[in-house]
Amino acid sequence: MKVLVVGGGGREHALVRKIKESKRVDSVVCCPGNGGISYDAECYNVSATDIDGVVSLAKEIGTDFVAVAPDDPLAMGMVDALNDAGFPTFGPKANAAVIESSKVFSKNLMLKYNIPTAQYKVFDNPEDAVEYIKEKNEFPTVIKADGLALGKGVIIPETLEQAEAGIKEIMEDKIFGESGNKVVVEEFLTGPEVSILAFTDGKCVKPMVSSMDHKRVLDGDKSLNTGGMGTVSPNPFYTPDVAERCMNEIFIPTTNAMNSEGRPFKGCLYFGLMITANGPKVIEYNCRFGDPETQVVLPRLKTDIMDIFDAINNETLSELDIEWSDEACACVVMASSGYPKSYPKGIKINGLENGQLDGVTVYHAGTAIKDGKLVTSGGRVLGVTALGDTLQEALDKSYNAVEKISFDGGFYRKDIGKRALSAD
Ligand code: AMP
Ligand code: GLY
């Protein structure tokens, strides 16, 4: 088989590597890919949001299967277009991807089907939103842009002034464009966060091993939200008890709800959960593999991933036994100076040979090859990842490798896994 992976970040690099392990796969190609992915897969310069371009590429190179990884093309209907053109795919159709691309949709779904989540209200004009926050007078509060916003559409104001400024930025200045036409204002929840990626064929849902993201840019969960500065798997807060509750109260009800709405979800459904004093609650759904969660989850997958993709397409997932390794995995993200705000590109990366380093797997998120040299091309640059018998061992391997890699201005969090270790 020849498999095309659509996307160009660290998550796609992890997918490319896992698909390459499949006994059934001869070659993996990627579009647009990136500098590091190009060592593992031929990369084609077609944008991940160019639906016609990707369909044409799939035909031109004779692809047998296409995995669509990022949120935008899924929301735009890339899987629908590829299926119409006759290609088997991995990823939900647009009518199911809406579970991520509209927070208003997902919040209303949870309310309707009694799936635990923060209490909320939806607003389509800024005055009413501010009035509601003023009346409630409970801080911090949480404001979410309705649509996609690169993981940055959530603000958590501590004061009314901050809330007013946030609503103005989202709804009037439109810093996230049309995504800010509506906002969700919701109750602030507390508790450890758990990321669960789950395979589902619409009939049955099979959670993968758990993970923990580190979303803020600085140590101690300080400063701005990012796409994710590092991950560990497993997540110790996801105890067997919590897992059982999540299965019964959240995972199965969500797939059933999507079926009842005529929007069967096939692919990877991502549950962003908070384990509150009142039980697990959904913070967000994503319609895809998480980034950088995928980088610590897929290295632990023992079952052939193409068998899983096939079972999802054939709706036979319930018959497949999916096996995972007991090892722990850690991923430390190295980012460009300035990220998640503006950052330079084209900076030479030192310390890697053919994009890799012994003892770890370096998933490339934002790299390019320029004049034969590996350079930075994004905010998140590398995800330095290692497996270990214990989480401490995995973290030690990752951090030892990180110290051997450098690029001007590059930085990383020094406390990835700290909260997970102290929970043990
Ligand atoms: P999201 O983009 O929805 O994942 O939100 C980004 C981050 O904001 C989450 O990972 C949480 O840390 C935080 N967050 C979102 N919603 C809430 C909430 N209702 N209460 C507390 N924190 C939240
Ligand atoms: N790491 C969070 C996400 O993929 O949205």
XYZ file of C-alpha atoms and ligand atoms in Angstrom:
452
model
C 0.000 0.000 0.000
C 0.960 3.580 -0.570
C -0.385 5.854 2.172
C -0.665 9.647 2.020
C -0.622 11.606 5.291
C -2.064 15.130 5.085
C -0.463 17.699 7.392
C 2.974 18.934 8.319
C 3.618 18.980 12.063
C 4.929 16.766 14.848
C 1.700 14.785 15.008
C 1.965 13.984 11.303
C 5.596 12.936 11.771
C 4.478 10.494 14.479
C 1.737 9.170 12.189
C 4.136 8.772 9.266
C 6.530 6.781 11.446
C 3.783 4.531 12.837
C 2.258 3.887 9.411
C 5.724 3.008 8.082
C 5.888 0.213 10.678
C 2.822 -1.448 9.142
C 3.545 -4.748 7.443
C 1.027 -3.819 4.762
C 2.607 -0.512 3.789
C 5.303 -0.143 1.118
C 5.594 3.606 1.166
C 4.316 6.641 3.046
C 4.163 10.097 1.503
C 3.105 13.367 3.087
C 1.777 16.771 2.084
C 3.046 19.308 2.814
C 5.223 17.517 5.414
C 8.303 19.330 6.705
C 12.091 19.102 6.753
C 12.242 16.308 9.311
C 9.373 14.311 7.824
C 11.186 14.351 4.471
C 13.782 11.914 5.895
C 10.952 9.393 6.407
C 8.488 10.126 3.622
C 8.514 11.856 0.266
C 6.887 15.257 0.812
C 4.735 17.071 -1.743
C 4.266 20.804 -1.678
C 0.471 20.818 -1.443
C -1.145 22.726 1.413
C -3.104 20.692 3.975
C -6.134 22.931 3.387
C -6.084 22.648 -0.426
C -8.870 20.090 -0.908
C -8.725 19.991 -4.713
C -4.929 19.901 -4.585
C -4.884 16.938 -2.190
C -7.477 14.993 -4.226
C -5.426 15.621 -7.400
C -2.216 14.578 -5.643
C -3.845 11.381 -4.353
C -4.866 10.498 -7.929
C -1.559 11.500 -9.480
C 0.626 9.405 -7.201
C -1.772 6.467 -6.999
C -2.485 6.507 -3.276
C -4.280 3.552 -1.679
C -5.232 5.318 1.537
C -5.240 8.884 2.905
C -5.007 9.894 6.578
C -6.124 13.484 7.167
C -4.629 14.729 10.446
C -5.246 18.493 11.030
C -8.507 20.130 12.121
C -8.961 22.648 9.282
C -9.139 20.237 6.325
C -11.427 17.926 8.328
C -13.784 20.821 9.105
C -13.636 21.870 5.441
C -14.712 18.422 4.203
C -11.486 16.939 2.868
C -12.518 13.418 3.878
C -15.876 13.854 2.110
C -14.057 14.965 -1.062
C -11.538 12.104 -0.919
C -14.303 9.538 -0.343
C -16.265 10.975 -3.277
C -13.143 10.492 -5.401
C -12.994 6.841 -4.268
C -10.154 6.955 -1.708
C -10.393 5.109 1.601
C -9.487 7.584 4.339
C -8.905 8.037 8.038
C -10.694 11.005 9.614
C -14.259 12.196 10.204
C -16.490 13.804 7.604
C -17.226 17.513 7.918
C -20.621 16.966 9.542
C -18.885 15.113 12.401
C -15.756 17.310 12.536
C -18.075 20.088 13.711
C -17.685 18.604 17.203
C -14.363 20.506 17.247
C -14.961 23.334 14.801
C -17.954 24.751 16.709
C -17.784 25.051 20.482
C -21.459 26.109 20.408
C -22.320 22.815 18.687
C -20.298 20.729 21.138
C -21.608 22.500 24.239
C -25.221 22.157 23.038
C -24.587 18.475 22.241
C -23.328 17.845 25.777
C -26.263 19.678 27.321
C -28.792 17.802 25.190
C -27.309 14.377 25.927
C -26.401 14.985 29.552
C -22.638 14.653 29.092
C -20.766 16.287 32.006
C -19.169 19.635 31.132
C -18.850 23.166 32.524
C -22.099 25.177 32.699
C -22.252 27.744 29.922
C -24.161 30.303 27.907
C -23.782 31.251 24.232
C -23.708 34.866 23.017
C -23.754 36.389 19.556
C -23.279 39.957 20.635
C -20.630 41.467 22.902
C -22.949 43.624 25.037
C -25.016 40.646 26.218
C -21.888 38.606 26.939
C -20.398 41.382 29.076
C -23.726 41.981 30.829
C -23.941 38.273 31.744
C -20.388 38.189 33.093
C -21.083 41.348 35.101
C -24.241 39.887 36.598
C -22.635 36.528 37.434
C -19.602 38.249 38.924
C -17.643 34.982 39.322
C -13.945 35.081 38.504
C -11.976 33.585 36.943
C -14.458 32.937 34.171
C -13.856 31.261 30.805
C -14.544 32.767 27.358
C -14.240 30.639 24.222
C -14.444 31.683 20.589
C -16.950 29.440 18.801
C -14.736 28.395 15.897
C -11.216 27.109 15.277
C -8.430 29.334 16.622
C -5.180 27.304 16.570
C -5.724 26.237 20.176
C -5.632 29.887 21.282
C -9.349 30.721 21.335
C -9.819 30.316 25.098
C -9.271 33.153 27.567
C -9.581 32.958 31.336
C -10.121 36.488 32.685
C -9.539 37.183 36.379
C -11.424 40.496 36.357
C -14.365 42.153 34.606
C -11.957 44.499 32.804
C -10.014 41.548 31.390
C -13.271 39.860 30.367
C -14.460 43.015 28.577
C -11.132 43.348 26.778
C -11.239 39.660 25.763
C -14.795 39.849 24.430
C -13.859 42.968 22.454
C -10.822 41.252 20.918
C -12.757 38.134 19.958
C -16.135 39.614 18.907
C -15.272 43.133 17.692
C -11.589 43.154 16.692
C -12.078 39.599 15.380
C -8.595 38.401 16.274
C -9.747 34.888 15.317
C -11.802 36.104 12.333
C -15.250 34.586 11.847
C -14.484 32.097 14.634
C -15.390 34.923 17.009
C -18.911 35.611 15.715
C -20.222 33.772 18.755
C -18.669 33.070 22.133
C -19.291 30.548 24.865
C -18.963 31.905 28.412
C -18.502 29.067 30.865
C -17.888 28.135 34.444
C -14.241 27.848 35.527
C -13.445 24.274 36.559
C -10.443 23.021 38.490
C -8.653 19.704 38.614
C -5.966 17.817 36.740
C -6.380 17.586 32.964
C -6.259 14.339 31.005
C -6.138 13.897 27.232
C -7.778 10.777 25.845
C -7.541 10.007 22.148
C -10.036 7.340 21.136
C -10.501 5.311 17.991
C -14.142 5.063 16.999
C -15.997 3.623 14.031
C -19.255 5.245 15.135
C -20.422 2.001 16.734
C -17.790 1.318 19.325
C -15.209 3.522 20.993
C -11.734 2.319 22.001
C -9.761 4.778 24.108
C -6.009 4.802 23.525
C -3.556 5.049 26.423
C -3.905 8.293 28.406
C -1.673 11.342 28.187
C -1.111 14.769 29.745
C -0.431 17.913 27.749
C 1.394 21.008 29.069
C -0.385 23.866 27.334
C 1.166 26.976 28.868
C 4.393 28.317 27.467
C 6.389 28.669 30.716
C 7.351 26.377 33.593
C 4.772 26.074 36.376
C 1.914 26.439 33.833
C 2.571 30.170 33.543
C 1.865 32.724 30.805
C 0.199 32.143 27.436
C -1.544 29.071 26.072
C 0.244 27.286 23.230
C -0.515 24.319 21.007
C 1.272 22.197 23.663
C 4.838 22.354 25.042
C 5.208 18.694 25.948
C 3.351 15.530 26.876
C 3.664 12.387 28.928
C 1.880 9.058 28.773
C 0.346 7.491 30.795
C -1.431 10.166 32.829
C -1.539 9.048 36.500
C -4.753 10.999 37.134
C -6.556 8.657 34.738
C -7.079 5.897 37.282
C -9.098 2.758 36.439
C -12.065 4.296 38.311
C -11.882 7.520 36.351
C -11.486 5.531 33.124
C -14.644 3.574 33.835
C -16.629 6.704 34.598
C -15.318 8.379 31.437
C -16.325 5.382 29.337
C -19.864 5.283 30.732
C -20.556 8.985 31.240
C -18.616 10.539 28.364
C -17.125 8.318 25.625
C -20.073 6.049 24.838
C -22.679 8.817 25.309
C -20.728 11.092 22.936
C -20.522 8.555 20.100
C -24.194 7.694 20.610
C -25.097 11.392 20.611
C -23.292 11.940 17.325
C -25.186 8.999 15.798
C -28.505 10.348 17.090
C -27.705 13.680 15.462
C -27.070 11.933 12.133
C -23.365 12.744 12.378
C -21.598 9.400 12.930
C -18.007 10.009 13.949
C -15.335 7.775 12.397
C -11.708 8.436 13.187
C -9.879 9.680 16.261
C -12.040 11.521 18.744
C -10.045 13.519 21.274
C -11.502 14.091 24.727
C -9.909 16.954 26.674
C -11.017 16.122 30.222
C -10.780 17.721 33.630
C -10.996 15.450 36.657
C -12.988 17.697 39.009
C -14.136 17.019 42.557
C -17.521 16.179 40.976
C -16.095 13.690 38.529
C -14.631 13.884 35.012
C -15.938 16.660 32.754
C -15.329 17.494 29.111
C -13.276 20.656 28.549
C -13.124 20.207 24.780
C -13.521 17.752 21.954
C -11.157 17.581 19.011
C -12.005 15.707 15.834
C -8.455 14.424 15.343
C -5.270 13.174 16.937
C -3.895 15.683 19.473
C -0.581 17.413 19.015
C 1.715 16.713 20.907
C -0.342 13.887 22.509
C 0.056 11.675 19.428
C 3.827 11.846 19.847
C 3.612 9.985 23.212
C 0.620 7.745 22.467
C 1.522 6.204 19.099
C 5.009 5.024 20.155
C 3.162 2.792 22.678
C 0.847 1.261 20.041
C 1.743 -2.360 19.238
C -1.150 -3.234 16.884
C -0.698 -2.519 13.161
C -2.247 0.935 12.710
C -3.525 0.079 9.216
C -5.561 -2.770 10.733
C -7.168 -0.212 13.033
C -7.866 2.214 10.172
C -9.461 -0.609 8.161
C -11.581 -1.764 11.091
C -12.879 1.792 11.493
C -13.818 2.003 7.815
C -15.469 -1.431 7.913
C -17.178 -0.683 11.235
C -15.598 -3.773 12.778
C -13.573 -2.011 15.465
C -15.325 -3.965 18.232
C -13.741 -7.176 16.897
C -10.180 -5.827 16.991
C -7.966 -6.229 20.040
C -5.713 -3.169 20.236
C -2.468 -3.725 22.151
C -0.318 -1.154 23.945
C 3.118 -1.293 25.500
C 3.419 -0.793 29.263
C 6.290 1.624 28.830
C 6.018 5.320 29.643
C 6.664 7.957 27.009
C 7.699 11.613 27.249
C 7.880 14.361 24.626
C 9.635 17.689 25.265
C 8.862 20.406 22.721
C 11.658 22.764 21.654
C 10.200 26.066 20.441
C 11.369 29.211 18.636
C 12.120 32.355 20.608
C 8.933 34.422 20.885
C 6.473 31.514 20.473
C 3.415 31.527 20.858
C 3.665 35.113 19.601
C 5.781 35.988 16.554
C 9.086 34.195 16.076
C 11.921 34.077 13.551
C 12.259 31.314 10.965
C 15.175 29.852 9.022
C 17.477 29.398 12.024
C 20.008 26.588 11.754
C 19.374 23.582 14.009
C 22.485 21.962 15.524
C 22.996 18.526 17.017
C 20.953 16.280 14.724
C 22.051 13.851 12.064
C 19.479 13.236 9.334
C 17.038 14.892 11.683
C 17.531 12.341 14.494
C 19.607 11.586 17.566
C 20.466 8.175 19.063
C 18.268 6.914 21.888
C 15.277 9.172 21.203
C 12.846 9.904 18.404
C 12.819 13.517 17.273
C 9.432 14.369 15.807
C 9.722 17.455 13.647
C 6.987 20.051 14.015
C 8.398 23.146 12.329
C 11.544 22.427 10.332
C 12.645 22.863 6.734
C 15.698 21.949 4.717
C 17.367 25.018 3.199
C 20.557 24.729 1.152
C 20.972 21.204 2.495
C 20.756 22.332 6.124
C 18.010 21.724 8.671
C 16.461 25.036 9.823
C 13.479 26.166 11.900
C 10.218 26.984 10.103
C 7.613 27.168 12.870
C 6.874 28.103 16.473
C 7.044 24.577 17.787
C 10.151 23.128 16.155
C 10.925 19.665 17.570
C 9.281 17.144 19.890
C 12.081 15.150 21.504
C 10.501 11.868 22.532
C 11.615 8.799 24.449
C 10.152 5.600 25.858
C 11.265 4.248 29.237
C 10.364 1.598 31.780
C 9.309 4.460 34.036
C 8.220 8.012 33.301
C 11.381 9.281 35.031
C 13.521 7.214 32.673
C 11.635 8.462 29.613
C 11.978 12.076 30.798
C 15.702 11.671 31.530
C 16.305 10.337 28.034
C 14.324 13.181 26.428
C 15.950 15.935 28.458
C 19.465 14.513 27.915
C 18.827 14.617 24.184
C 17.314 18.128 24.325
C 20.568 19.379 25.839
C 22.477 18.155 22.782
C 20.198 19.997 20.336
C 20.272 23.755 19.848
C 19.141 26.643 17.680
C 19.471 30.365 18.400
C 16.734 31.520 20.758
C 15.321 27.998 21.123
C 13.657 27.222 24.466
C 11.733 24.438 26.181
C 9.896 23.821 29.439
C 12.039 22.217 32.115
C 9.099 20.760 34.056
C 7.381 18.441 31.580
C 6.105 15.432 33.546
C 6.680 17.038 36.947
C 3.012 17.027 37.922
C 2.594 13.463 36.670
C 5.622 12.299 38.686
C 4.411 13.921 41.874
C 1.010 12.243 41.489
C 2.541 8.749 41.630
P -9.327 24.338 25.110
O -8.749 25.047 23.912
O -10.812 24.288 25.145
O -8.625 23.038 25.371
O -8.892 25.193 26.370
C -7.526 25.465 26.602
C -7.239 25.324 28.058
O -8.016 26.272 28.808
C -7.643 23.982 28.657
O -6.673 23.002 28.466
C -7.832 24.335 30.113
O -6.580 24.372 30.767
C -8.380 25.719 30.042
N -9.851 25.679 30.158
C -10.745 25.568 29.160
N -12.003 25.537 29.638
C -11.894 25.627 30.976
C -12.838 25.651 32.069
N -14.157 25.600 31.858
N -12.346 25.742 33.313
C -11.024 25.821 33.560
N -10.099 25.810 32.589
C -10.515 25.719 31.313
N -2.662 19.352 22.404
C -3.971 19.834 22.246
C -4.540 19.690 20.907
O -4.076 18.945 20.077
O -5.514 20.368 20.622
